[in-house]
Tab-separated table of C-alpha atoms in Angstrom:
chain	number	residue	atom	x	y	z
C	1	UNK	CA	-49.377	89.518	13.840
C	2	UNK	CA	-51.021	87.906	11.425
C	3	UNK	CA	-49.678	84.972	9.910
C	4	UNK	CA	-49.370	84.109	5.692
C	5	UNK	CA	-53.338	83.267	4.843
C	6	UNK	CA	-54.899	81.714	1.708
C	7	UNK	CA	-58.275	80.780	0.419
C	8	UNK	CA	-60.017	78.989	-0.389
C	9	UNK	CA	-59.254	76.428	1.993
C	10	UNK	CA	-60.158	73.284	-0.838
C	11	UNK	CA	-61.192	73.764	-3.897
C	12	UNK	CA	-63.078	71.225	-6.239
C	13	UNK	CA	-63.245	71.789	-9.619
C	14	UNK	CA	-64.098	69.929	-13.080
C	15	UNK	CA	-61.388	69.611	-15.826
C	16	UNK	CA	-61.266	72.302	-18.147
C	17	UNK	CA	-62.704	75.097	-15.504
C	18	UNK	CA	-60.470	77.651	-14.302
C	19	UNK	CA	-59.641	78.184	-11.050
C	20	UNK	CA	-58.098	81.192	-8.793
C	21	UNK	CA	-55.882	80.609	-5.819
C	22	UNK	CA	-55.415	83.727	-3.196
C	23	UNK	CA	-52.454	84.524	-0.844
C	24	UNK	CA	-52.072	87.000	1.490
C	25	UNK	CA	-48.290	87.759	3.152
C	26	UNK	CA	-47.260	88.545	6.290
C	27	UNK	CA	-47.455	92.445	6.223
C	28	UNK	CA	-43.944	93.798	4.896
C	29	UNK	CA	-42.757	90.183	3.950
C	30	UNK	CA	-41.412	91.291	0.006
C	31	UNK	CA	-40.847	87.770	-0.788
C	32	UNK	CA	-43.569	85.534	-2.004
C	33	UNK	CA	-43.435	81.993	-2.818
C	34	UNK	CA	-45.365	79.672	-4.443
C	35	UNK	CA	-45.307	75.597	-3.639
C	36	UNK	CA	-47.118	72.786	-4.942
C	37	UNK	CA	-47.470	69.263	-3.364
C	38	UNK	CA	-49.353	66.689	-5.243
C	39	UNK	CA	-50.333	63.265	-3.327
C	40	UNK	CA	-46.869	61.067	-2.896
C	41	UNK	CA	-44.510	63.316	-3.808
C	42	UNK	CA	-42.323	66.103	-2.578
C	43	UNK	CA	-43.024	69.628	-2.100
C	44	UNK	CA	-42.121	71.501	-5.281
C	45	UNK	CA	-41.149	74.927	-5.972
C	46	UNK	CA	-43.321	76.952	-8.642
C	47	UNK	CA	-42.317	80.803	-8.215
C	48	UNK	CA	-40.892	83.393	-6.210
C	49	UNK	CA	-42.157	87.093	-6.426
C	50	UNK	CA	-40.109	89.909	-4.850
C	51	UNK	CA	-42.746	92.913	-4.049
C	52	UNK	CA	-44.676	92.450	-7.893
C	53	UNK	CA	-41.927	91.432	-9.848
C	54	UNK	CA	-40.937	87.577	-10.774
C	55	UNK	CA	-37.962	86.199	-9.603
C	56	UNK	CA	-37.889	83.320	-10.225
C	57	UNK	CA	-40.498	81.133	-11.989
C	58	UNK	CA	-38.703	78.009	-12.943
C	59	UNK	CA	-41.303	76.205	-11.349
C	60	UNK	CA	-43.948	76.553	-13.196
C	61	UNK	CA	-45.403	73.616	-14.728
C	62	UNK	CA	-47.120	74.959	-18.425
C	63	UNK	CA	-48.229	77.991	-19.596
C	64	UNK	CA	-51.928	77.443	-17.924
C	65	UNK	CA	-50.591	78.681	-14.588
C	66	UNK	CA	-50.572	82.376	-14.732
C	67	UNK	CA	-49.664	83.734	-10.969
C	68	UNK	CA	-49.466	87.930	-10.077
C	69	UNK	CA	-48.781	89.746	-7.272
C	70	UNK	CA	-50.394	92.655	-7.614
C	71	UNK	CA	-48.676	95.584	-5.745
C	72	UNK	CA	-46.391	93.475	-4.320
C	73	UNK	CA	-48.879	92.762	-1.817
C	74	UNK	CA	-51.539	89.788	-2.030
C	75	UNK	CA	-50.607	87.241	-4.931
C	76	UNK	CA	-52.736	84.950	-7.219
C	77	UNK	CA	-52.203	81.805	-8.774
C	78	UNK	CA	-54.400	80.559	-11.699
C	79	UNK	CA	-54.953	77.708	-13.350
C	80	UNK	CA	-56.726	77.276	-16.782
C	81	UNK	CA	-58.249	75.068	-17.839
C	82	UNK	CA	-57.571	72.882	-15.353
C	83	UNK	CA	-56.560	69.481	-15.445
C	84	UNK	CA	-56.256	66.308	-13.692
C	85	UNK	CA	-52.924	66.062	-12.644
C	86	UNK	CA	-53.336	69.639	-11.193
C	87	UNK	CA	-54.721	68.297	-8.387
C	88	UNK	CA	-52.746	68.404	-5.078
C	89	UNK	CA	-51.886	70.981	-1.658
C	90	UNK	CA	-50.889	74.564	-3.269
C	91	UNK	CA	-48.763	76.650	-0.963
C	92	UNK	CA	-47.909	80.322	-0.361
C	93	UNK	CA	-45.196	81.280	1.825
C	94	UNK	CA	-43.281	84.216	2.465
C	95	UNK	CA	-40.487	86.053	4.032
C	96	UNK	CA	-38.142	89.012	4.610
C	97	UNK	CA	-34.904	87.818	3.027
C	98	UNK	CA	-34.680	85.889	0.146
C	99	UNK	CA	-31.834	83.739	0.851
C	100	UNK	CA	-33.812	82.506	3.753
C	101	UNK	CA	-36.191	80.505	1.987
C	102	UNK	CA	-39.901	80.092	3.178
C	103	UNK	CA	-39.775	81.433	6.537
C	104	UNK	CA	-43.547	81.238	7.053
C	105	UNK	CA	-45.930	78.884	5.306
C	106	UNK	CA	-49.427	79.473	4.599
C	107	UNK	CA	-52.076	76.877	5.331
C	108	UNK	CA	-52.347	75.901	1.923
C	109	UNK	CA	-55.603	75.213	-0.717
C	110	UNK	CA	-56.437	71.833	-1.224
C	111	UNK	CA	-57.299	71.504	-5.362
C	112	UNK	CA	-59.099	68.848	-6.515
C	113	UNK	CA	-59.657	68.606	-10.440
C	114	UNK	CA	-62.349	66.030	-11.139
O	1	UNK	CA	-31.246	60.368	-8.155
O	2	UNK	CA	-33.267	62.781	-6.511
O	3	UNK	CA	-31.674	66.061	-5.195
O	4	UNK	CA	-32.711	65.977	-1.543
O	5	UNK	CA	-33.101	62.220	0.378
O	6	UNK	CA	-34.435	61.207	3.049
O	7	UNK	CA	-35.748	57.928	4.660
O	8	UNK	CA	-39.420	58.297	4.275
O	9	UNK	CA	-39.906	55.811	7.761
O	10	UNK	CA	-41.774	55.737	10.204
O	11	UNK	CA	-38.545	56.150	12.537
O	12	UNK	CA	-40.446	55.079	15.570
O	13	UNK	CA	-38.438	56.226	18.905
O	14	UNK	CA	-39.410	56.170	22.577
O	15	UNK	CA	-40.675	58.960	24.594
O	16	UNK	CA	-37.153	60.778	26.002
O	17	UNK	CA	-35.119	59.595	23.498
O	18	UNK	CA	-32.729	61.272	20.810
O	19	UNK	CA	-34.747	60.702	17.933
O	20	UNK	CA	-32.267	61.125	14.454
O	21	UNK	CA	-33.441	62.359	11.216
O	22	UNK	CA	-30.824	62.422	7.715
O	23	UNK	CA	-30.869	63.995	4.416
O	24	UNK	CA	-28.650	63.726	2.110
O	25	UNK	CA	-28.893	66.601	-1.126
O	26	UNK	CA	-26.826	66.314	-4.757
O	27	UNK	CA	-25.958	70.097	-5.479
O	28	UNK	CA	-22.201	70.820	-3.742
O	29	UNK	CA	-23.237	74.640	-4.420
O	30	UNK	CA	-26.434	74.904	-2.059
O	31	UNK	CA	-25.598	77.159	0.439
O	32	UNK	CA	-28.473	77.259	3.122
O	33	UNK	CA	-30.407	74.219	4.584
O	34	UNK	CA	-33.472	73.582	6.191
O	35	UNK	CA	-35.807	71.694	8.972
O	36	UNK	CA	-39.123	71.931	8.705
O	37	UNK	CA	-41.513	70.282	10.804
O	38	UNK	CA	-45.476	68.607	9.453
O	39	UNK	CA	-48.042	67.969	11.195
O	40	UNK	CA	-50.926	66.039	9.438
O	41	UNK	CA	-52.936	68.179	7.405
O	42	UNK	CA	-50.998	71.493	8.479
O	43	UNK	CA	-48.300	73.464	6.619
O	44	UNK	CA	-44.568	72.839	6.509
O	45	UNK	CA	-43.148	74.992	9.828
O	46	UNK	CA	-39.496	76.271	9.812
O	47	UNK	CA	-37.504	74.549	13.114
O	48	UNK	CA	-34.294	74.888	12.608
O	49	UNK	CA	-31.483	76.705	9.545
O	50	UNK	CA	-28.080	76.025	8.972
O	51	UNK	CA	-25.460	77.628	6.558
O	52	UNK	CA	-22.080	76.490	7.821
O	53	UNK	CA	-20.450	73.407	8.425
O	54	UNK	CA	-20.884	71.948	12.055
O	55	UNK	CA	-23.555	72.186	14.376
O	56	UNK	CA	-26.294	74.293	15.542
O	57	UNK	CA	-28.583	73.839	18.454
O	58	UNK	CA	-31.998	75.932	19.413
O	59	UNK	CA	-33.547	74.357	22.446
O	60	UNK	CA	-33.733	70.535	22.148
O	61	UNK	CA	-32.750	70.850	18.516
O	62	UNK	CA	-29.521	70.441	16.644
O	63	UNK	CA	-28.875	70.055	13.002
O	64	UNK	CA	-25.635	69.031	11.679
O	65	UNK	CA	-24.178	69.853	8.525
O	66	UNK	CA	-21.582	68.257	6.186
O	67	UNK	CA	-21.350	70.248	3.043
O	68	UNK	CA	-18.298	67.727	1.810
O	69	UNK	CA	-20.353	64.576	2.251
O	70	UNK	CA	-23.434	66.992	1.248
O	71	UNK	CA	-25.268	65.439	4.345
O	72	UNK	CA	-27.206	67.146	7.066
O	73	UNK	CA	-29.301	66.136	9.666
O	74	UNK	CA	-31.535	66.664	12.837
O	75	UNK	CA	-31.235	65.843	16.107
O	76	UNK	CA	-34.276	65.962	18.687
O	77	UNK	CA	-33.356	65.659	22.165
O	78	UNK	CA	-35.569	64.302	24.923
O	79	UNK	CA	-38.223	63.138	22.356
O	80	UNK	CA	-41.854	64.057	23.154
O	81	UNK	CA	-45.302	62.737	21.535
O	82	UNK	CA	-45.890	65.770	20.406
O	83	UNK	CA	-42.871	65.931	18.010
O	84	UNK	CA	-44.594	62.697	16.198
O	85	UNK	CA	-44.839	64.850	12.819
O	86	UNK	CA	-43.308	64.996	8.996
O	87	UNK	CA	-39.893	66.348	9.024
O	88	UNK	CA	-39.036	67.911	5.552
O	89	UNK	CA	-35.579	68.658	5.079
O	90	UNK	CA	-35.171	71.893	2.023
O	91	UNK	CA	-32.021	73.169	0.582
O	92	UNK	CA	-31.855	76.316	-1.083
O	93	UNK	CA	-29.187	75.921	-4.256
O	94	UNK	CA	-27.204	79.094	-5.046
O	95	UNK	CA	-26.956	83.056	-3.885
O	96	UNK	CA	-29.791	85.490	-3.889
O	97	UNK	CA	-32.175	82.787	-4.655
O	98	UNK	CA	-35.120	81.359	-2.626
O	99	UNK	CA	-36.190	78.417	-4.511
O	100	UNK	CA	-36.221	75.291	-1.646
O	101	UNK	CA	-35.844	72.253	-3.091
O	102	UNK	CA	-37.440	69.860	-0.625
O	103	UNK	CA	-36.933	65.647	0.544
O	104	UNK	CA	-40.149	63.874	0.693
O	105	UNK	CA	-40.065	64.135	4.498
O	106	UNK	CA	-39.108	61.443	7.485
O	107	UNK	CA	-42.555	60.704	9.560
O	108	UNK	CA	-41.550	60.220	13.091
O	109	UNK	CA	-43.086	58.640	16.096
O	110	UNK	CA	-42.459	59.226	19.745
O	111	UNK	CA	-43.955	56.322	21.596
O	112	UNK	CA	-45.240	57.024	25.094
């Protein structure tokens, strides 16, 4: 079985461009999460999708993240314009039951804004 | 004050011994807790869950929780190189919710 995949692997970008992050869930996994780890600090939450709809999007930072799910199967996450402090590890993870958290991480895009 | 602690390390330990990892969190109504384990340049990896006070063991790991001293930790048993990793300890605050607030992770080293 396939595990939770993302791409690009890294992304570099100058400030102001836009950028699209991609995940793809384990197959049947209605819960989709989105993390964000910038150098030094903790992983934080940014959303949680269940199938299409948001859950819970507490996490997001400003209005220039816009993420979607799109049949509540494959998600995006995108950031414009883009700035420095965007920069950091972006996660997708999913699973079956909500209260469970993040059962299965993704390997994660790599953003660089320079 | 942050909502989940831990000891950022290194906790260096020898190879075959109990190597002890602690978080502490500041919501008393998170319900479910977490161990996940970090390799360098990998993604987060659940280990172990616990919901209810006590202990719970899976192979050479047991995690411990303490939701009146809002405390849980980890316990690896018969400590291998290859657990030298991150370990991120996550609490989920609240019912029907999957938000994970995490610690910034305890790097540990078992020593050969």
């Amino acid at each position: 079985e396939a595990g939770v995949t993302q791409f690009p692997s890294h992304s570099v970008i100058e400030k102001g461009q836009t950028v699209t992050l991609r995940c793809d869930p384990i197959s049947g996994h209605d819960n989709l999460y989105w993390y964000r780890r910038v150098m030094g600090k903790e992983i934080k939450f940014l959303l949680h999708f269940v199938k299409e709809s948001k859950q819970d999007e507490s996490g997001m930072p400003n209005n220039r993240f816009l993420a979607e799910r799109t049949g509540g199967t494959y998600s995006t996450l995108k950031v414009q314009p883009a700035e420095l402090e965007d920069s950091g590890v972006y996660f997708c993870a999913s699973s079956q039951a909500p209260a469970g958290g993040a059962e299965f991480f993704g390997p994660g895009t790599r953003l660089t804004v320079l | 004050q942050k909502e989940v602690e831990q000891n950022s390390g290194p906790l260096s330990v020898p190879e075959g011994a109990i190597a002890s990892l602690n978080c502490t969190y500041s919501d008393r109504v998170s319900q479910s807790f977490f161990w996940y384990r970090q390799y360098s340049g990998k993604s987060p990896e659940l280990i172990m869950s616990i919901y209810s006070n006590g202990d719970k063991e899976d192979g050479r790991f047991t995690a411990q929780l303490n939701k009146a001293s809002q405390y849980v930790s980890l316990l690896i048993r018969d400590s291998q190189p290859s657990d030298s990793a991150t370990y991120l300890c996550a609490v989920n605050g609240g019912s029907n919710t999957g938000k994970l607030i995490f610690g910034q992770g305890t790097t540990l080293q078992v020593k050969p």
